[in-house]
Coordinates of C-alpha atoms in Angstrom, one line a residue:
R1 CA 94.1 67.4 135.5
Q2 CA 95.5 65.2 138.3
R3 CA 99.0 66.4 137.7
L4 CA 97.9 70.0 137.8
E5 CA 96.0 69.5 141.0
A6 CA 99.0 67.9 142.6
A7 CA 101.2 70.8 141.7
A8 CA 98.6 73.2 143.0
A9 CA 98.4 71.3 146.3
Q10 CA 102.2 71.7 146.6
L11 CA 102.0 75.5 146.2
R12 CA 99.0 75.7 148.6
G13 CA 101.0 73.8 151.2
A14 CA 103.8 76.3 151.0
A15 CA 101.4 79.2 151.2
E16 CA 99.8 77.8 154.4
L17 CA 103.3 77.7 156.0
L18 CA 103.8 81.4 155.1
A19 CA 100.3 82.6 156.1
P20 CA 101.0 83.1 159.9
H21 CA 103.9 85.4 159.1
P22 CA 102.9 89.0 158.1
A23 CA 106.2 89.7 156.5
L24 CA 105.6 86.8 154.0
A25 CA 101.9 87.5 153.4
Q26 CA 102.6 88.8 149.9
S27 CA 104.4 85.5 149.0
A28 CA 101.5 83.5 150.4
R29 CA 99.0 85.4 148.3
E30 CA 101.1 84.9 145.1
L31 CA 101.4 81.1 145.9
H32 CA 97.7 80.8 146.4
A33 CA 97.0 82.6 143.1
R34 CA 99.4 80.3 141.2
A35 CA 97.8 77.3 142.8
D36 CA 94.3 78.5 141.8
S37 CA 95.5 79.1 138.3
L38 CA 97.0 75.6 138.0
A39 CA 94.0 73.8 139.4
G40 CA 91.2 75.7 137.8
G41 CA 92.6 77.2 134.6
S42 CA 91.6 76.2 131.1
F43 CA 93.9 75.2 128.3
T44 CA 93.2 76.8 125.0
M45 CA 94.1 75.0 121.8
A46 CA 93.7 76.9 118.6
L47 CA 93.3 75.1 115.3
F48 CA 94.5 76.8 112.1
G49 CA 94.7 75.6 108.5
A50 CA 93.4 76.3 105.1
F51 CA 90.0 75.2 103.8
S52 CA 89.9 71.4 102.9
A53 CA 92.8 70.7 105.3
G54 CA 90.4 68.7 107.5
K55 CA 90.3 70.9 110.6
S56 CA 86.7 69.9 111.4
S57 CA 87.4 66.2 111.0
F58 CA 90.6 66.6 113.2
A59 CA 88.6 68.5 115.8
N60 CA 86.0 65.7 115.8
A61 CA 88.7 63.1 116.3
L62 CA 90.0 65.1 119.3
L63 CA 86.4 65.2 120.8
G64 CA 85.8 61.5 120.0
E65 CA 82.4 62.4 118.3
R66 CA 81.1 63.9 115.1
V67 CA 80.4 67.3 116.7
L68 CA 81.5 69.8 114.1
P69 CA 79.9 69.7 110.6
V70 CA 82.3 69.7 107.7
S71 CA 81.3 72.8 105.8
P72 CA 81.6 72.8 102.0
H73 CA 81.9 76.6 102.1
P74 CA 85.2 78.0 103.4
T75 CA 84.8 81.7 102.9
T76 CA 82.7 82.9 105.8
A77 CA 83.5 80.7 108.7
A78 CA 83.7 82.5 112.1
V79 CA 85.7 81.6 115.2
N80 CA 84.1 78.5 116.7
R81 CA 84.9 77.6 120.3
I82 CA 84.1 74.2 121.9
L83 CA 84.2 74.1 125.7
A84 CA 82.8 72.2 128.7
P85 CA 79.2 72.9 129.8
T86 CA 78.6 75.2 132.7
D87 CA 75.8 75.7 135.2
D88 CA 74.4 78.4 132.8
H89 CA 75.1 76.5 129.6
A90 CA 73.8 72.9 129.1
H91 CA 75.5 70.2 127.1
G92 CA 74.8 70.5 123.4
T93 CA 73.8 74.2 123.4
A94 CA 75.5 77.0 121.6
D95 CA 75.7 80.8 121.9
V96 CA 75.8 82.2 118.4
T97 CA 77.0 85.9 118.4
M98 CA 75.8 87.6 115.3
K99 CA 77.7 90.5 113.7
T100 CA 76.5 93.9 114.4
F101 CA 75.1 95.7 111.4
D102 CA 78.1 98.0 111.2
V103 CA 80.6 95.1 111.2
W104 CA 78.6 93.2 108.6
W105 CA 78.3 96.3 106.4
D106 CA 82.0 96.9 106.7
D107 CA 82.6 93.3 105.5
L108 CA 80.2 93.9 102.7
T109 CA 81.8 97.2 101.6
Y110 CA 85.3 95.7 101.7
S111 CA 84.1 92.7 99.5
F112 CA 82.6 95.2 97.0
S113 CA 86.0 97.0 96.9
V114 CA 88.0 93.8 96.4
L115 CA 85.8 92.9 93.4
G116 CA 86.2 96.4 91.9
L117 CA 82.6 97.3 92.4
D118 CA 81.2 100.7 93.3
K119 CA 80.4 101.3 97.0
P120 CA 77.2 99.5 98.0
T121 CA 74.1 101.2 99.1
S122 CA 71.2 99.9 101.1
D123 CA 69.1 100.0 97.9
N124 CA 71.4 98.3 95.5
W125 CA 73.8 96.0 97.3
R126 CA 71.6 92.9 97.1
S127 CA 70.8 93.2 93.4
S128 CA 74.4 93.9 92.6
A129 CA 75.5 90.8 94.6
E130 CA 72.8 88.6 92.9
A131 CA 74.0 89.7 89.5
L132 CA 77.6 88.7 90.1
T133 CA 79.1 85.9 88.1
P134 CA 82.5 84.1 88.8
E135 CA 83.8 84.8 85.3
G136 CA 86.7 87.2 85.4
V137 CA 86.9 87.3 89.2
H138 CA 90.5 87.4 90.4
P139 CA 91.3 84.2 92.5
A140 CA 91.9 86.5 95.6
G141 CA 88.4 87.8 95.1
L142 CA 86.6 84.4 95.1
P143 CA 86.0 84.4 98.9
H144 CA 84.4 87.8 98.6
Y145 CA 82.3 86.7 95.6
G146 CA 81.1 83.8 97.8
F147 CA 80.4 86.1 100.7
L148 CA 78.3 88.5 98.7
K149 CA 76.3 85.6 97.1
A150 CA 75.7 84.1 100.6
A151 CA 74.8 87.5 102.1
A152 CA 72.2 88.1 99.4
A153 CA 70.7 84.6 99.8
G154 CA 70.4 84.9 103.6
W155 CA 69.4 88.5 104.1
D156 CA 65.7 88.0 104.5
E157 CA 66.1 85.4 107.3
M158 CA 69.2 86.9 109.0
Q159 CA 68.9 90.7 108.9
H160 CA 66.8 90.9 112.0
K161 CA 69.3 88.8 114.0
L162 CA 72.2 91.1 113.5
G163 CA 73.6 92.4 116.8
S164 CA 72.0 89.6 118.8
V165 CA 73.1 86.4 120.6
Q166 CA 71.2 83.3 119.6
T167 CA 71.1 80.4 122.0
V168 CA 70.5 77.3 119.9
G169 CA 70.6 73.5 120.1
L170 CA 73.1 71.2 118.4
E171 CA 71.3 70.8 115.0
E172 CA 70.6 74.5 114.7
Y173 CA 74.3 75.2 115.6
R174 CA 75.4 73.0 112.8
G175 CA 73.3 75.0 110.4
F176 CA 75.0 78.2 111.5
V177 CA 78.4 76.6 110.8
A178 CA 77.7 74.8 107.5
D179 CA 75.1 77.0 105.8
E180 CA 77.0 79.9 104.3
S181 CA 73.9 82.1 104.0
K182 CA 73.8 82.0 107.8
S183 CA 77.5 81.8 108.7
C184 CA 78.3 84.9 106.8
Y185 CA 76.3 86.8 109.4
V186 CA 78.0 85.2 112.4
D187 CA 80.8 86.8 114.4
G188 CA 81.6 83.8 116.7
I189 CA 80.1 80.7 118.3
D190 CA 80.6 79.1 121.7
L191 CA 79.5 75.5 121.7
Y192 CA 79.1 73.8 125.1
Y193 CA 79.8 70.1 124.7
S194 CA 80.8 67.5 127.2
S195 CA 83.6 65.2 126.1
P196 CA 86.8 63.7 127.6
L197 CA 88.7 66.6 126.0
T198 CA 86.6 69.5 127.2
E199 CA 86.1 68.0 130.7
Q200 CA 89.8 68.2 131.2
G201 CA 89.5 72.0 130.9
I202 CA 90.6 72.1 127.2
V203 CA 89.0 74.8 125.1
L204 CA 89.1 74.0 121.4
V205 CA 89.1 77.0 119.0
D206 CA 88.4 76.3 115.4
T207 CA 89.6 79.5 113.6
P208 CA 88.7 80.7 110.1
G209 CA 91.0 79.5 107.4
A210 CA 93.9 81.5 106.2
D211 CA 92.1 81.7 102.8
S212 CA 88.8 82.9 104.2
L213 CA 87.0 86.3 104.2
H214 CA 88.4 87.0 107.6
A215 CA 92.1 86.7 106.6
R216 CA 92.4 90.5 106.5
H217 CA 91.6 90.7 110.2
T218 CA 95.2 90.0 111.2
G219 CA 94.7 91.3 114.7
V220 CA 92.1 88.6 115.5
T221 CA 94.4 85.9 114.3
F222 CA 97.4 87.3 116.1
R223 CA 95.5 87.4 119.4
Y224 CA 94.9 83.6 119.1
I225 CA 98.5 83.0 118.1
K226 CA 99.7 85.0 121.1
N227 CA 97.3 83.9 123.8
A228 CA 96.4 80.3 122.9
D229 CA 98.3 77.8 125.1
A230 CA 98.8 75.6 122.0
I231 CA 98.7 76.2 118.3
V232 CA 97.8 73.3 115.9
Y233 CA 98.3 73.9 112.2
V234 CA 96.4 71.3 110.1
T235 CA 97.3 70.5 106.5
Y236 CA 96.1 67.8 104.2
Y237 CA 98.0 64.9 102.9
N238 CA 99.7 66.0 99.6
H239 CA 98.1 69.5 100.0
A240 CA 99.8 72.2 97.9
F241 CA 100.6 75.2 100.1
S242 CA 98.7 78.1 98.8
K243 CA 99.7 81.8 99.0
A244 CA 97.4 82.2 102.1
D245 CA 99.1 79.2 103.7
R246 CA 102.5 80.6 103.1
Q247 CA 101.6 84.0 104.5
F248 CA 100.2 82.4 107.7
L249 CA 103.1 80.1 108.1
A250 CA 105.5 83.0 107.7
Q251 CA 103.7 84.7 110.5
L252 CA 104.2 81.6 112.7
G253 CA 107.8 81.7 111.8
R254 CA 108.1 85.4 112.8
V255 CA 106.7 84.8 116.3
K256 CA 107.8 81.3 117.1
D257 CA 111.0 82.3 118.9
S258 CA 109.1 85.0 121.0
F259 CA 107.4 82.3 123.1
T260 CA 109.0 80.8 126.1
L261 CA 108.0 77.3 125.1
D262 CA 107.4 75.9 121.6
K263 CA 103.6 75.6 121.6
M264 CA 103.2 74.8 117.9
F265 CA 102.1 71.5 116.6
F266 CA 101.8 70.6 112.9
V267 CA 99.4 67.9 111.7
V268 CA 99.4 66.2 108.4
N269 CA 95.9 64.9 108.0
A270 CA 94.6 61.9 106.1
A271 CA 97.9 60.1 106.4
D272 CA 96.0 56.8 105.7
L273 CA 96.1 57.8 102.0
A274 CA 99.8 57.0 101.9
S275 CA 100.5 53.8 99.9
S276 CA 103.6 53.0 102.0
P277 CA 105.6 54.2 104.9
E278 CA 108.2 55.6 102.4
E279 CA 105.5 57.7 100.7
L280 CA 104.3 59.0 104.0
E281 CA 107.9 59.9 105.0
Q282 CA 108.2 61.9 101.7
V283 CA 105.0 63.8 102.5
V284 CA 106.2 64.7 106.0
K285 CA 109.5 65.9 104.4
H286 CA 107.6 68.0 102.0
V287 CA 105.7 69.6 104.8
R288 CA 108.8 70.1 106.9
D289 CA 110.6 71.7 103.9
N290 CA 107.7 74.1 103.4
L291 CA 107.6 75.1 107.0
N292 CA 111.4 75.7 107.1
R293 CA 111.2 77.7 103.9
N294 CA 108.6 79.9 105.6
G295 CA 110.6 80.5 108.7
V296 CA 109.3 77.7 111.0
G297 CA 112.4 75.9 112.2
R298 CA 112.4 72.6 114.1
P299 CA 108.6 71.9 113.6
N300 CA 106.8 69.2 115.6
I301 CA 105.0 67.3 112.8
F302 CA 102.5 64.5 113.3
P303 CA 101.0 62.5 110.4
V304 CA 97.4 61.3 111.5
S305 CA 94.3 59.9 110.1
S306 CA 91.4 61.8 111.7
L307 CA 88.8 59.5 110.2
D308 CA 90.5 56.4 111.6
A309 CA 91.1 58.0 115.0
L310 CA 87.4 59.1 115.3
Q311 CA 86.1 55.6 114.4
A312 CA 88.6 54.0 116.8
K313 CA 87.4 56.1 119.6
Q314 CA 83.8 55.5 118.8
L315 CA 84.3 51.8 118.7
D316 CA 86.9 51.7 121.5
V317 CA 89.5 49.9 119.4
D318 CA 93.0 50.6 120.7
D319 CA 94.9 49.0 117.8
R320 CA 93.1 51.1 115.3
L321 CA 93.7 54.3 117.3
E322 CA 97.4 53.5 117.5
A323 CA 97.5 52.9 113.7
S324 CA 95.8 56.3 113.1
G325 CA 98.9 58.1 114.3
F326 CA 96.8 60.0 116.9
L327 CA 98.5 58.6 120.0
P328 CA 101.9 60.3 119.4
F329 CA 100.1 63.7 118.9
E330 CA 97.9 63.3 122.0
T331 CA 100.9 62.1 124.1
S332 CA 102.9 65.1 123.0
L333 CA 100.0 67.4 123.6
N334 CA 99.3 66.0 127.1
Q335 CA 103.0 66.3 128.1
F336 CA 103.0 69.9 127.0
A337 CA 99.6 70.7 128.7
A338 CA 100.3 68.8 131.9
E339 CA 104.0 69.2 132.4
E340 CA 105.8 71.8 130.3
L341 CA 103.4 74.7 130.4
P342 CA 102.3 74.4 134.0
G343 CA 106.0 73.7 134.8
L344 CA 106.7 77.4 134.1
S345 CA 104.2 78.5 136.8
L346 CA 105.3 75.8 139.2
R347 CA 108.9 76.8 138.9
A348 CA 108.1 80.4 139.4
G349 CA 106.1 79.4 142.5
L350 CA 109.0 77.3 143.8
D351 CA 111.3 80.3 143.2
E352 CA 108.9 82.3 145.5
V353 CA 109.2 79.6 148.1
K354 CA 113.0 79.7 147.8
S355 CA 113.0 83.4 148.3
A356 CA 110.8 83.1 151.4
R357 CA 113.1 80.4 152.8
Q358 CA 116.2 82.6 152.3
K359 CA 114.5 85.5 154.1
A360 CA 113.6 83.2 157.1
E361 CA 117.2 82.0 157.3
R362 CA 118.5 85.6 157.3
W363 CA 116.0 86.6 160.0
A364 CA 117.1 83.6 162.1
E365 CA 120.7 84.8 161.8
M366 CA 119.7 88.2 163.1
A367 CA 117.9 86.7 166.1
E368 CA 121.1 84.8 167.0
Q369 CA 123.4 87.9 167.0
D370 CA 124.8 89.3 170.2
E371 CA 123.0 92.2 172.0
D372 CA 125.3 95.0 170.9
T373 CA 125.1 93.9 167.2
R374 CA 121.3 93.7 167.3
Q375 CA 121.0 97.1 169.0
N376 CA 123.3 98.7 166.3
R377 CA 121.2 97.3 163.5
L378 CA 118.0 98.4 165.2
Q379 CA 119.2 102.0 165.4
S380 CA 120.1 102.0 161.6
L381 CA 116.9 100.4 160.4
E382 CA 114.7 103.5 160.2
Q383 CA 117.3 105.4 158.2
I384 CA 117.6 102.3 155.9
R385 CA 113.8 102.3 155.5
T386 CA 113.8 105.9 154.4
Q387 CA 116.7 105.4 152.0
A388 CA 115.1 102.3 150.5
A389 CA 111.7 104.0 150.1
S390 CA 113.4 106.9 148.3
L391 CA 115.0 104.4 145.8
L392 CA 111.7 102.8 145.2
K393 CA 110.0 106.2 144.6
N394 CA 112.7 106.9 141.9
L395 CA 111.9 103.5 140.4
S396 CA 108.3 104.4 139.6
A397 CA 109.5 107.6 138.0
A398 CA 112.1 105.9 135.7
N399 CA 111.6 106.8 132.0
L400 CA 112.1 104.0 129.5
R401 CA 110.7 105.9 126.5
R402 CA 114.1 106.5 124.8
D403 CA 115.2 102.9 125.0
L404 CA 111.8 101.7 123.6
S405 CA 111.8 104.3 120.9
D406 CA 115.3 103.1 119.8
E407 CA 114.1 99.5 119.8
S408 CA 111.0 100.3 117.8
T409 CA 112.9 102.3 115.2
E410 CA 115.4 99.4 114.7
L411 CA 112.7 96.7 114.5
L412 CA 110.6 98.7 112.0
F413 CA 113.7 99.4 109.9
H414 CA 114.2 95.7 109.5
V415 CA 110.5 95.3 108.7
R416 CA 110.9 97.7 105.8
Q417 CA 114.0 96.0 104.6
R418 CA 112.2 92.6 104.6
L419 CA 109.3 94.0 102.6
D420 CA 111.7 95.6 100.1
Y421 CA 113.6 92.4 99.7
A422 CA 110.4 90.4 99.1
M423 CA 108.8 93.0 96.7
G424 CA 109.8 91.1 93.6
R425 CA 108.1 87.9 94.8
F426 CA 104.9 89.9 95.6
Y427 CA 104.8 91.3 92.1
Q428 CA 105.3 87.9 90.5
E429 CA 102.5 86.4 92.6
A430 CA 100.1 89.2 91.9
F431 CA 100.8 89.6 88.2
H432 CA 100.8 85.9 87.3
P433 CA 100.5 84.4 83.8
S434 CA 97.7 82.0 85.0
I435 CA 95.6 85.1 85.6
L436 CA 96.7 87.4 82.8
R437 CA 95.9 85.3 79.8
E438 CA 94.6 86.3 76.4
D439 CA 91.6 84.0 76.9
A440 CA 90.8 85.3 80.4
G441 CA 88.3 88.0 79.3
S442 CA 89.0 91.6 79.8
L443 CA 92.7 91.9 80.4
K444 CA 92.5 95.5 81.6
T445 CA 90.0 94.5 84.3
A446 CA 92.3 91.5 85.2
F447 CA 95.4 93.7 85.3
T448 CA 93.7 96.2 87.6
A449 CA 92.5 93.4 89.9
C450 CA 96.1 92.1 90.0
G451 CA 97.3 95.6 91.1
R452 CA 94.8 95.8 93.8
D453 CA 95.7 92.3 95.0
L454 CA 99.3 93.4 95.2
Q455 CA 98.3 96.3 97.5
R456 CA 96.2 94.0 99.7
T457 CA 99.0 91.5 99.9
L458 CA 101.5 94.1 100.9
A459 CA 99.0 95.6 103.5
L460 CA 98.5 92.1 105.0
E461 CA 102.2 91.4 105.0
L462 CA 102.9 94.7 106.7
D463 CA 100.2 94.1 109.3
Q464 CA 101.5 90.7 110.1
E465 CA 105.0 92.1 110.5
L466 CA 103.7 94.8 112.8
W467 CA 101.9 92.3 115.0
A468 CA 105.1 90.2 115.2
T469 CA 106.9 93.4 116.2
T470 CA 104.6 93.9 119.1
L471 CA 105.8 90.7 120.6
R472 CA 109.4 91.8 120.3
L473 CA 108.7 95.2 121.8
E474 CA 106.8 93.6 124.6
A475 CA 109.8 91.4 125.4
A476 CA 112.0 94.5 125.2
G477 CA 109.7 96.4 127.6
R478 CA 109.6 93.5 130.1
R479 CA 113.4 93.2 130.0
L480 CA 114.0 96.9 130.4
A481 CA 111.5 97.1 133.3
A482 CA 113.0 94.0 135.0
D483 CA 116.6 95.3 134.6
T484 CA 115.6 98.7 136.1
V485 CA 114.0 97.0 139.1
Q486 CA 117.1 94.8 139.6
R487 CA 119.4 97.8 139.7
V488 CA 117.2 99.3 142.4
L489 CA 117.1 96.0 144.4
D490 CA 120.9 95.8 144.2
S491 CA 121.2 99.3 145.6
I492 CA 118.7 98.4 148.4
A493 CA 120.6 95.2 149.2
S494 CA 123.8 97.2 149.6
L495 CA 122.0 99.2 152.4
E496 CA 120.8 96.1 154.3
E497 CA 121.0 92.6 152.9
G498 CA 118.5 91.4 155.5
L499 CA 115.6 93.2 153.8
G500 CA 115.6 90.5 151.2
L501 CA 113.4 92.4 148.8
S502 CA 112.5 90.5 145.5
A503 CA 109.8 90.8 142.9
Q504 CA 108.2 88.5 140.4
L505 CA 105.6 90.3 138.3
E506 CA 103.0 88.3 136.3
R507 CA 101.1 90.8 134.3
D508 CA 99.5 90.8 130.8
W509 CA 101.0 93.3 128.4
P510 CA 98.0 93.9 126.0
A511 CA 98.9 94.4 122.4
P512 CA 98.0 97.9 120.9
A513 CA 94.9 98.4 118.9
L514 CA 96.5 98.7 115.5
P515 CA 94.1 99.6 112.6
E516 CA 94.1 97.4 109.5
T517 CA 96.5 98.9 106.9
E518 CA 94.9 99.9 103.6
L519 CA 97.3 101.0 100.9
S520 CA 95.6 103.4 98.5
R521 CA 98.5 104.3 96.2
P522 CA 98.8 103.9 93.3
E523 CA 95.2 105.1 93.1
D524 CA 94.3 103.8 89.7
W525 CA 96.2 100.9 88.1
H526 CA 94.6 101.7 84.7
H527 CA 97.3 104.4 84.4
Y528 CA 100.0 101.7 84.1
W529 CA 98.3 99.7 81.4
N530 CA 100.9 100.7 78.9
A531 CA 103.5 98.8 80.9
F532 CA 101.5 95.7 80.4
K533 CA 100.0 96.0 76.9
N534 CA 99.7 92.2 76.5
P535 CA 101.0 89.0 78.2
K536 CA 103.9 88.5 75.8
H537 CA 105.1 92.1 76.3
Y538 CA 104.8 91.8 80.0
F539 CA 106.1 88.3 80.7
E540 CA 108.7 88.0 77.9
G541 CA 109.5 91.6 77.2
K542 CA 110.2 94.7 79.3
G543 CA 106.7 95.2 80.7
S544 CA 107.2 93.7 84.1
A545 CA 110.4 95.8 84.7
K546 CA 108.6 99.0 83.5
L547 CA 105.6 98.3 85.8
R548 CA 107.9 97.8 88.9
E549 CA 109.9 100.9 88.0
S550 CA 106.8 103.0 87.8
T551 CA 104.8 101.7 90.8
E552 CA 107.3 100.3 93.3
P553 CA 108.6 103.7 94.6
V554 CA 104.9 104.7 95.1
L555 CA 104.2 101.6 97.2
K556 CA 107.4 101.9 99.2
D557 CA 106.7 105.6 100.0
E558 CA 103.3 104.7 101.3
I559 CA 104.7 101.7 103.4
A560 CA 107.3 104.1 104.8
A561 CA 104.6 106.5 105.8
V562 CA 102.6 103.8 107.6
L563 CA 105.7 102.6 109.4
E564 CA 106.6 106.1 110.6
Q565 CA 103.1 106.5 112.1
R566 CA 103.2 103.0 113.7
A567 CA 106.6 103.6 115.2
S568 CA 105.2 106.5 117.2
E569 CA 102.1 104.5 118.2
L570 CA 104.1 101.4 119.3
T571 CA 106.5 103.5 121.3
D572 CA 103.7 105.3 123.1
H573 CA 101.9 102.0 123.9
Y574 CA 104.9 100.1 125.2
T575 CA 106.2 103.1 127.1
A576 CA 102.9 103.2 128.9
E577 CA 102.9 99.5 129.6
A578 CA 106.5 99.6 130.9
H579 CA 105.6 102.4 133.2
A580 CA 102.5 100.6 134.4
A581 CA 104.7 97.6 135.1
L582 CA 107.2 99.7 137.1
A583 CA 104.3 101.1 139.2
E584 CA 103.2 97.6 140.0
Y585 CA 106.7 96.5 140.9
T586 CA 107.0 99.6 143.1
A587 CA 103.8 98.9 145.0
K588 CA 104.8 95.3 145.7
L589 CA 108.3 96.2 146.8
Q590 CA 107.0 99.0 149.1
E591 CA 104.8 96.6 150.8
Q592 CA 107.7 94.1 151.2
L593 CA 109.9 96.9 152.5
E594 CA 107.5 97.8 155.3
Q595 CA 106.9 94.2 156.3
S596 CA 110.6 93.3 156.2
V597 CA 111.7 96.2 158.3
D598 CA 109.0 95.4 160.9
T599 CA 110.0 91.7 160.9
M600 CA 113.6 92.5 161.3
K601 CA 112.8 94.8 164.2
S602 CA 110.9 92.0 165.8
S603 CA 113.7 89.5 165.3
L604 CA 116.3 91.9 166.6
Q605 CA 114.2 92.6 169.7
G606 CA 113.7 88.9 170.4
G607 CA 110.0 88.9 169.3
Q608 CA 110.6 85.9 166.9
S609 CA 113.1 83.3 167.9
A610 CA 115.8 82.0 165.7
D611 CA 114.5 78.5 166.1
A612 CA 111.0 79.5 164.8
W613 CA 112.6 81.0 161.7
R614 CA 114.8 78.0 161.1
K615 CA 111.9 75.6 161.4
L616 CA 110.0 77.6 158.8
A617 CA 113.0 77.5 156.5
R618 CA 113.4 73.7 156.9
D619 CA 109.6 73.2 156.3
L620 CA 109.8 75.3 153.1
E621 CA 112.9 73.4 151.9
S622 CA 111.1 70.1 152.5
M623 CA 107.9 71.4 150.8
A624 CA 109.8 72.6 147.7
G625 CA 111.9 69.4 147.5
S626 CA 108.7 67.3 147.4

């Protein structure tokens, strides 16, 4: 916090130097805005990881207290934010936002479909859920089985709370987190809790596990991946990476290089279980190999004991805290939060200061020119103003749609190729011998469940690819807009270098509202039962090849249709965002143009002395250097 406030003070000092000069008012405003952001902004750290990875115990170690309950039920956990108290929210209170009835019913209907049940009705859903047994449920359906059981158990108490926000104390909050018959009705929770972590402005976000009921909501997960300042993925010592883990890590691998800074941290929890340093090193290598295999290169891995770290903080025992492995993680996180991340904003602010200094130096040179030269430049300024204004008008009318359409088409072509390439692995994971066994009950039912699981896996993989594509299209849109602006600025500089127009644009590019993909074809996997017949025929004979030959073209055609529709939607969205960016660039540059021309006139007419401009330039150089 102290470092951020010092950086903010530096930018405010520069802004105060610029404030008396109307031609530099825009720069002063931007420096003030950056200073406010540095000094008062929060830092969001999102925790990800599968159930049993120890996310809650890790969060408690960060907070220094046993705040989050360790829930024995992984399937229905909602997003859980822990942040500093405010004037309106006292320490130890929580706002629990309940699902609306429509959202809850959508979850219910989806879980029924995953389990191969008929659509629920208001009359029969509860009795159907209560009658369910885990026998014969596909492993991918177990979170949905747990959700339906919890929903039925909690309905009487929770139905009247749907759509409301419940403000509760700490104990009741823990009930909403740990009691699945309550948590399955929760959309999200904000806990206001004072701790050294939260008082530094850090917001801790505990997200649902990759193997939870919410895994299908890839857009929610993506927003936290994109917008969180830091991502912490927690895995457990000697934890076997599940299919859900691998899918999530693959998504991190897709987007990692799209971020300006590497904001991902990987934690191996319960490192105290290692019998020796050599064994711990082997576990870290195992985690690194899995991350690399799933596309996460050069990961920052930290083995820790959350239990030891929490106890060390509670007892204030430095040696034990150091032995827990927590200090290297916290040191790395602090460096990232206090130096690397704000350094981007600070450097952009200092670039603004440099641009203002260069303008002041140019205007000083104008004021020192001889009378004839100044008069000649004065006479040409109005014509230059008109020409520059015309160039800026053309800027806002630039059409980037074709370039973005080409980019979208190419990116989605590669998405389709990657899905085609991975299709064999998806079939192997879905139709697995551990599920399709002679002793597993109804093989036809299990076979159909495997087919539906394949469709859901492909839909999830496709959605994650699409969200990753939005980051690449955003980067392309930003680049195209900036290049278009630079060409116009170069043309204006050729008219009159003294104008010194420049533009930095800090704007959010929101992701599009992509719907969740549902692959409905093949419609009925029973039709392909003859390709399976029995485990021996399928796994040792020609059954698996026949099934792929029959169903893969159908799946690929449906994926192609989805991608064709998304290509149009993505192009429309990012074309609109690029044009909005160009409009904002144009407005800023038009303001600069008017102010610069007026200032140049003043300098050429002797209204502002060369000495005054040079003093401002020296003061800005000194301020930036400090």
